[in-house]
mmCIF file of C-alpha atoms and ligand atoms in Angstrom:
data_model
loop_
_atom_site.group_PDB
_atom_site.id
_atom_site.type_symbol
_atom_site.label_atom_id
_atom_site.label_comp_id
_atom_site.label_asym_id
_atom_site.label_seq_id
_atom_site.Cartn_x
_atom_site.Cartn_y
_atom_site.Cartn_z
ATOM 1 C CA MET Q 9 37.075 84.431 98.875
ATOM 2 C CA ASN Q 10 39.130 81.254 99.673
ATOM 3 C CA SER Q 11 42.852 82.611 100.369
ATOM 4 C CA MET Q 12 44.063 78.883 101.809
ATOM 5 C CA LYS Q 13 46.569 77.507 100.857
ATOM 6 C CA LYS Q 14 47.192 74.276 98.161
ATOM 7 C CA LEU Q 15 48.049 71.486 100.330
ATOM 8 C CA VAL Q 16 48.433 67.928 97.712
ATOM 9 C CA VAL Q 17 48.571 64.912 99.244
ATOM 10 C CA LEU Q 18 49.836 61.877 97.167
ATOM 11 C CA THR Q 19 49.891 59.006 99.377
ATOM 12 C CA GLY Q 20 49.790 55.022 98.902
ATOM 13 C CA ALA Q 21 49.171 51.665 100.181
ATOM 14 C CA GLY Q 22 51.026 52.652 103.576
ATOM 15 C CA ILE Q 23 48.181 54.730 105.002
ATOM 16 C CA SER Q 24 45.663 52.147 104.885
ATOM 17 C CA ALA Q 25 47.831 49.487 106.447
ATOM 18 C CA GLU Q 26 46.920 50.840 110.182
ATOM 19 C CA SER Q 27 43.567 50.182 108.868
ATOM 20 C CA GLY Q 28 44.599 46.404 107.965
ATOM 21 C CA LEU Q 29 44.633 46.508 104.585
ATOM 22 C CA ALA Q 30 48.239 44.898 103.374
ATOM 23 C CA THR Q 31 50.544 46.832 101.215
ATOM 24 C CA PHE Q 32 52.282 45.611 97.656
ATOM 25 C CA ARG Q 33 55.604 45.164 98.603
ATOM 26 C CA GLY Q 34 58.075 43.833 101.196
ATOM 27 C CA ALA Q 35 57.020 40.861 103.702
ATOM 28 C CA GLY Q 36 53.293 39.986 104.019
ATOM 29 C CA GLY Q 37 52.076 42.100 101.225
ATOM 30 C CA LEU Q 38 49.776 41.087 98.506
ATOM 31 C CA TRP Q 39 53.286 40.482 95.998
ATOM 32 C CA GLU Q 40 54.355 38.524 97.782
ATOM 33 C CA GLY Q 41 50.765 36.643 97.587
ATOM 34 C CA TYR Q 42 50.129 36.442 94.238
ATOM 35 C CA ARG Q 43 51.839 37.338 90.733
ATOM 36 C CA LEU Q 44 51.337 41.156 89.735
ATOM 37 C CA GLU Q 45 50.820 39.846 86.011
ATOM 38 C CA ASP Q 46 48.132 37.713 86.916
ATOM 39 C CA VAL Q 47 45.989 39.993 88.890
ATOM 40 C CA ALA Q 48 46.913 43.229 88.188
ATOM 41 C CA THR Q 49 47.011 42.251 83.842
ATOM 42 C CA PRO Q 50 45.030 43.054 80.581
ATOM 43 C CA GLU Q 51 46.999 39.847 80.108
ATOM 44 C CA GLY Q 52 45.790 38.032 83.294
ATOM 45 C CA TRP Q 53 42.032 39.055 82.179
ATOM 46 C CA ASP Q 54 42.073 37.752 79.408
ATOM 47 C CA ARG Q 55 44.054 34.033 80.429
ATOM 48 C CA ASN Q 56 41.782 34.173 83.951
ATOM 49 C CA PRO Q 57 39.371 36.449 84.193
ATOM 50 C CA GLY Q 58 37.453 33.961 87.135
ATOM 51 C CA LEU Q 59 41.083 34.756 89.518
ATOM 52 C CA VAL Q 60 41.443 38.572 88.938
ATOM 53 C CA LEU Q 61 37.437 38.464 90.129
ATOM 54 C CA ASP Q 62 38.493 36.633 93.127
ATOM 55 C CA PHE Q 63 41.524 38.839 94.076
ATOM 56 C CA TYR Q 64 39.428 42.269 93.567
ATOM 57 C CA ASN Q 65 36.514 40.589 95.391
ATOM 58 C CA GLN Q 66 38.573 39.761 98.174
ATOM 59 C CA ARG Q 67 40.463 43.168 98.641
ATOM 60 C CA ARG Q 68 36.533 45.058 98.852
ATOM 61 C CA LYS Q 69 35.839 42.105 101.500
ATOM 62 C CA THR Q 70 38.061 43.610 103.235
ATOM 63 C CA ALA Q 71 38.416 46.959 102.425
ATOM 64 C CA LEU Q 72 34.309 47.242 103.181
ATOM 65 C CA GLU Q 73 35.162 45.478 106.939
ATOM 66 C CA ALA Q 74 37.995 47.920 107.473
ATOM 67 C CA LYS Q 75 38.019 51.827 109.067
ATOM 68 C CA PRO Q 76 39.495 54.669 108.565
ATOM 69 C CA ASN Q 77 42.539 55.320 110.699
ATOM 70 C CA LYS Q 78 43.778 58.170 112.296
ATOM 71 C CA GLY Q 79 46.052 58.896 109.379
ATOM 72 C CA HIS Q 80 43.431 59.070 107.465
ATOM 73 C CA ARG Q 81 41.595 61.473 109.785
ATOM 74 C CA ILE Q 82 44.107 64.130 109.773
ATOM 75 C CA LEU Q 83 44.441 64.476 106.197
ATOM 76 C CA ALA Q 84 40.392 64.873 106.278
ATOM 77 C CA GLU Q 85 40.781 67.381 109.773
ATOM 78 C CA LEU Q 86 43.336 69.228 107.694
ATOM 79 C CA GLU Q 87 40.803 70.429 105.339
ATOM 80 C CA LYS Q 88 40.421 73.496 107.767
ATOM 81 C CA TYR Q 89 43.514 74.988 107.124
ATOM 82 C CA PHE Q 90 44.017 73.932 103.935
ATOM 83 C CA GLU Q 91 42.590 73.885 100.346
ATOM 84 C CA VAL Q 92 43.454 69.719 100.522
ATOM 85 C CA THR Q 93 43.593 67.848 97.170
ATOM 86 C CA ILE Q 94 44.369 63.829 97.955
ATOM 87 C CA ILE Q 95 45.669 62.209 95.296
ATOM 88 C CA THR Q 96 45.657 58.423 95.823
ATOM 89 C CA GLN Q 97 47.093 55.056 94.874
ATOM 90 C CA ASN Q 98 44.609 53.381 96.833
ATOM 91 C CA VAL Q 99 41.249 51.308 95.178
ATOM 92 C CA ASP Q 100 40.296 51.911 99.171
ATOM 93 C CA ASN Q 101 37.770 54.319 100.018
ATOM 94 C CA LEU Q 102 39.054 54.963 103.458
ATOM 95 C CA HIS Q 103 39.948 58.881 102.351
ATOM 96 C CA GLU Q 104 36.297 59.929 102.087
ATOM 97 C CA ARG Q 105 35.033 57.851 104.942
ATOM 98 C CA ALA Q 106 37.559 59.991 107.057
ATOM 99 C CA GLY Q 107 36.420 63.293 105.476
ATOM 100 C CA SER Q 108 37.787 63.753 102.886
ATOM 101 C CA THR Q 109 36.197 65.648 100.268
ATOM 102 C CA ASN Q 110 38.229 66.456 97.259
ATOM 103 C CA VAL Q 111 40.038 62.853 96.632
ATOM 104 C CA ILE Q 112 41.259 61.602 93.149
ATOM 105 C CA HIS Q 113 41.543 57.865 92.631
ATOM 106 C CA LEU Q 114 44.637 57.510 90.109
ATOM 107 C CA HIS Q 115 44.991 53.414 90.002
ATOM 108 C CA GLY Q 116 40.685 53.514 89.917
ATOM 109 C CA SER Q 117 38.376 52.289 92.828
ATOM 110 C CA LEU Q 118 37.290 48.437 94.082
ATOM 111 C CA PHE Q 119 33.485 49.538 94.340
ATOM 112 C CA GLU Q 120 33.181 50.515 90.794
ATOM 113 C CA ALA Q 121 32.917 47.782 87.733
ATOM 114 C CA ARG Q 122 33.185 48.614 84.069
ATOM 115 C CA SER Q 123 32.097 46.917 80.903
ATOM 116 C CA THR Q 124 35.151 45.610 78.925
ATOM 117 C CA ILE Q 125 33.709 46.730 75.363
ATOM 118 C CA ASP Q 126 32.449 50.361 76.829
ATOM 119 C CA GLU Q 127 34.931 52.048 79.109
ATOM 120 C CA THR Q 128 32.816 54.700 79.652
ATOM 121 C CA LEU Q 129 30.106 52.624 81.430
ATOM 122 C CA VAL Q 130 30.903 52.111 84.855
ATOM 123 C CA TYR Q 131 28.528 51.057 87.447
ATOM 124 C CA PRO Q 132 28.944 50.702 91.061
ATOM 125 C CA ILE Q 133 28.688 47.593 92.693
ATOM 126 C CA LYS Q 134 26.127 46.394 95.679
ATOM 127 C CA GLY Q 135 28.443 44.249 98.176
ATOM 128 C CA TRP Q 136 31.535 42.914 98.002
ATOM 129 C CA GLU Q 137 31.277 40.236 95.256
ATOM 130 C CA LEU Q 138 31.638 40.965 91.166
ATOM 131 C CA LYS Q 139 30.544 37.682 89.578
ATOM 132 C CA LEU Q 140 31.656 35.681 85.794
ATOM 133 C CA GLY Q 141 28.630 36.119 84.058
ATOM 134 C CA ASP Q 142 28.028 39.770 85.570
ATOM 135 C CA CYS Q 143 27.424 41.875 82.500
ATOM 136 C CA CYS Q 144 27.104 45.744 81.093
ATOM 137 C CA GLU Q 145 23.825 46.930 78.935
ATOM 138 C CA LYS Q 146 25.656 45.887 76.311
ATOM 139 C CA GLY Q 147 26.246 42.285 77.415
ATOM 140 C CA SER Q 148 30.086 42.080 77.710
ATOM 141 C CA GLN Q 149 31.593 40.817 81.368
ATOM 142 C CA LEU Q 150 31.812 43.541 83.878
ATOM 143 C CA ARG Q 151 35.358 44.306 85.166
ATOM 144 C CA PRO Q 152 36.820 45.902 88.352
ATOM 145 C CA ASN Q 153 37.127 49.433 87.462
ATOM 146 C CA VAL Q 154 40.947 49.812 88.377
ATOM 147 C CA VAL Q 155 44.091 50.568 86.407
ATOM 148 C CA TRP Q 156 46.361 47.721 85.463
ATOM 149 C CA PHE Q 157 50.290 47.216 84.522
ATOM 150 C CA GLY Q 158 50.006 48.215 81.295
ATOM 151 C CA GLU Q 159 46.934 50.676 81.344
ATOM 152 C CA GLN Q 160 46.289 54.586 80.805
ATOM 153 C CA VAL Q 161 46.027 56.311 83.604
ATOM 154 C CA PRO Q 162 43.375 58.805 82.980
ATOM 155 C CA ASN Q 163 43.141 60.807 85.701
ATOM 156 C CA MET Q 164 47.084 61.440 85.517
ATOM 157 C CA GLU Q 165 46.410 65.011 83.471
ATOM 158 C CA VAL Q 166 44.025 66.095 86.936
ATOM 159 C CA ALA Q 167 47.064 64.978 89.737
ATOM 160 C CA LEU Q 168 48.998 66.708 87.220
ATOM 161 C CA THR Q 169 47.620 69.998 87.911
ATOM 162 C CA HIS Q 170 46.700 69.787 91.083
ATOM 163 C CA ALA Q 171 50.575 68.563 92.061
ATOM 164 C CA MET Q 172 52.041 71.579 89.642
ATOM 165 C CA GLN Q 173 49.110 74.121 91.445
ATOM 166 C CA ALA Q 174 50.379 73.348 95.120
ATOM 167 C CA ASP Q 175 51.380 75.348 98.126
ATOM 168 C CA ILE Q 176 52.460 72.522 100.114
ATOM 169 C CA PHE Q 177 53.151 68.982 98.991
ATOM 170 C CA LEU Q 178 52.853 66.254 100.924
ATOM 171 C CA ILE Q 179 53.976 62.181 100.166
ATOM 172 C CA VAL Q 180 52.749 59.417 102.916
ATOM 173 C CA GLY Q 181 52.735 55.320 102.611
ATOM 174 C CA THR Q 182 53.983 54.979 99.337
ATOM 175 C CA SER Q 183 57.498 52.792 97.853
ATOM 176 C CA LEU Q 184 57.472 55.369 94.761
ATOM 177 C CA GLN Q 185 58.105 52.192 92.875
ATOM 178 C CA VAL Q 186 54.756 52.974 90.057
ATOM 179 C CA HIS Q 187 54.825 54.826 87.952
ATOM 180 C CA PRO Q 188 53.569 57.513 86.280
ATOM 181 C CA ALA Q 189 52.528 58.053 90.427
ATOM 182 C CA ALA Q 190 56.574 58.698 91.242
ATOM 183 C CA ASP Q 191 56.978 61.479 89.042
ATOM 184 C CA LEU Q 192 54.724 63.833 90.401
ATOM 185 C CA ILE Q 193 57.070 65.213 92.724
ATOM 186 C CA TYR Q 194 59.087 66.293 90.666
ATOM 187 C CA PHE Q 195 56.425 68.810 88.363
ATOM 188 C CA VAL Q 196 55.829 70.534 92.165
ATOM 189 C CA LYS Q 197 57.437 73.865 92.296
ATOM 190 C CA SER Q 198 60.747 73.712 94.046
ATOM 191 C CA GLU Q 199 60.631 76.189 96.502
ATOM 192 C CA ILE Q 200 57.799 75.076 97.792
ATOM 193 C CA PRO Q 201 57.689 72.839 101.433
ATOM 194 C CA LYS Q 202 57.693 68.690 100.521
ATOM 195 C CA PHE Q 203 57.161 65.988 103.106
ATOM 196 C CA ILE Q 204 57.160 62.879 102.745
ATOM 197 C CA VAL Q 205 55.815 60.483 106.233
ATOM 198 C CA ASP Q 206 57.100 56.870 105.637
ATOM 199 C CA PRO Q 207 58.473 54.604 108.005
ATOM 200 C CA ASP Q 208 61.045 52.470 105.813
ATOM 201 C CA VAL Q 209 61.996 56.666 103.272
ATOM 202 C CA PRO Q 210 61.663 55.873 99.752
ATOM 203 C CA VAL Q 211 64.754 57.287 98.370
ATOM 204 C CA VAL Q 212 63.676 60.783 96.163
ATOM 205 C CA ASN Q 213 66.820 62.215 94.385
ATOM 206 C CA GLY Q 214 66.923 65.789 93.054
ATOM 207 C CA VAL Q 215 63.841 67.459 95.124
ATOM 208 C CA ASP Q 216 65.006 70.392 96.578
ATOM 209 C CA ASN Q 217 62.920 71.454 99.974
ATOM 210 C CA LEU Q 218 62.131 68.102 101.365
ATOM 211 C CA LYS Q 219 61.865 66.709 104.562
ATOM 212 C CA SER Q 220 61.842 63.096 105.857
ATOM 213 C CA ILE Q 221 59.514 61.363 108.280
ATOM 214 C CA ALA Q 222 60.605 58.475 108.893
ATOM 215 C CA GLU Q 223 56.767 56.933 110.960
ATOM 216 C CA LYS Q 224 53.803 55.170 110.279
ATOM 217 C CA ALA Q 225 51.021 57.497 108.901
ATOM 218 C CA SER Q 226 48.992 57.696 112.633
ATOM 219 C CA THR Q 227 52.350 59.427 114.375
ATOM 220 C CA GLY Q 228 54.014 61.175 111.879
ATOM 221 C CA LEU Q 229 51.256 63.014 110.124
ATOM 222 C CA ALA Q 230 50.631 63.839 113.958
ATOM 223 C CA ARG Q 231 53.837 65.320 114.738
ATOM 224 C CA LEU Q 232 53.821 66.829 111.193
ATOM 225 C CA LYS Q 233 49.709 68.538 111.337
ATOM 226 C CA PRO Q 234 51.347 71.867 114.084
ATOM 227 C CA LYS Q 235 53.758 72.098 111.460
ATOM 228 C CA LEU Q 236 51.868 72.343 108.545
ATOM 229 C CA ILE Q 237 49.461 74.417 110.403
ATOM 230 C CA GLN Q 238 52.096 76.587 110.862
ATOM 231 C CA LEU Q 239 52.349 77.141 107.501
ATOM 232 C CA ALA Q 240 49.324 77.662 106.756
HETATM 233 P P1 OAD W 24 53.757 49.665 98.241
HETATM 234 O O1 OAD W 24 53.167 48.076 99.009
HETATM 235 O O2 OAD W 24 54.432 49.627 96.814
HETATM 236 O O3 OAD W 24 54.129 50.151 99.298
HETATM 237 C C1 OAD W 24 54.078 50.789 100.787
HETATM 238 C C2 OAD W 24 54.824 51.305 101.855
HETATM 239 O O4 OAD W 24 53.970 52.010 102.559
HETATM 240 C C3 OAD W 24 56.133 51.399 101.733
HETATM 241 O O5 OAD W 24 57.087 52.811 101.676
HETATM 242 C C4 OAD W 24 55.897 51.180 102.567
HETATM 243 O O6 OAD W 24 57.159 51.464 104.183
HETATM 244 C C5 OAD W 24 54.883 52.063 103.952
HETATM 245 N N1 OAD W 24 54.130 51.912 104.863
HETATM 246 C C6 OAD W 24 54.157 50.423 105.334
HETATM 247 N N2 OAD W 24 53.051 50.552 106.579
HETATM 248 C C7 OAD W 24 52.709 52.040 106.854
HETATM 249 C C8 OAD W 24 52.148 53.260 107.933
HETATM 250 N N3 OAD W 24 51.661 51.604 109.282
HETATM 251 N N4 OAD W 24 52.326 54.443 108.019
HETATM 252 C C9 OAD W 24 52.835 54.755 106.468
HETATM 253 N N5 OAD W 24 52.968 54.330 105.917
HETATM 254 C C10 OAD W 24 53.069 52.984 105.637
HETATM 255 O O7 OAD W 24 52.879 49.878 98.146
HETATM 256 P P2 OAD W 24 51.759 51.436 96.915
HETATM 257 O O8 OAD W 24 53.610 52.370 97.043
HETATM 258 O O9 OAD W 24 50.763 52.174 97.383
HETATM 259 O O10 OAD W 24 48.807 49.728 92.659
HETATM 260 O O11 OAD W 24 51.972 50.395 96.051
HETATM 261 C C11 OAD W 24 52.039 51.507 94.272
HETATM 262 C C12 OAD W 24 50.550 50.991 93.248
HETATM 263 O O12 OAD W 24 51.426 49.243 93.308
HETATM 264 C C13 OAD W 24 50.009 50.335 94.234
HETATM 265 O O13 OAD W 24 48.965 51.553 93.389
HETATM 266 C C14 OAD W 24 49.152 49.473 92.984
HETATM 267 C C15 OAD W 24 50.668 48.392 93.812
HETATM 268 O O14 OAD W 24 50.978 47.589 91.939
HETATM 269 C C16 OAD W 24 48.107 48.850 90.790
HETATM 270 O O15 OAD W 24 47.858 47.772 90.992
HETATM 271 C C17 OAD W 24 48.044 48.966 89.723
#
């Protein structure tokens, strides 16, 4: 019998910041060096697929060299006390490498390619490079299997189901600027405990029982862990 409470965690780029992966917004963020429209939209891909491939190749290379940090590890350790579901906006695989076993990638994965004519054809990417001329079995160019602005978020439905069933909800390292991910908190039961760990806590209006810990993921989660265990 599984009597563990259900802890659902929404993570964003901030959880991987201490692994050396850049966040998107703010000083030094990825959107300072690139135009989002160029590298994270279907229109950008149509205009210049080479630039888009380069952008994700660089990110894949950096992600392969990065290691999970204490924040990822604490979330993995919480599986001893809770049934943990991680809903991540990140396309890296640091949660999995830290040992988390139940990770939903809302925005896709850097380590998968998919066909541009048949979205059901998805392939693992070996190494760090996806090139112009790399094709699916039907002969069309492969693209990164990531969700771009203006595209559907296929995993949103399963993420919503988990959020609605949560006994505790935790948000780590996301500015909550991107929808629909940012809407998940509004589907969580109002009476359950909710926490946000972020050095620059985003404003969330109209949500009950929400506590903020204005710290980095590593230290904030270390502080929160014993409190969570008390609620287990
Ligand atoms: P953002 O860059 O918008 O926000 C990162 C958040 O992490 C901010 O709230 C920071 O304060 C916080 N942060 C920074 N360092 C941290 C640390 N050490 N520990 C904890 N938090 C820290 O990134 P996301 O909210 O993840 O989508 O962005 C959401 C989506 O926008 C991304 O998935 C991506 C992007 O455009 C697509 O590309 C589709």
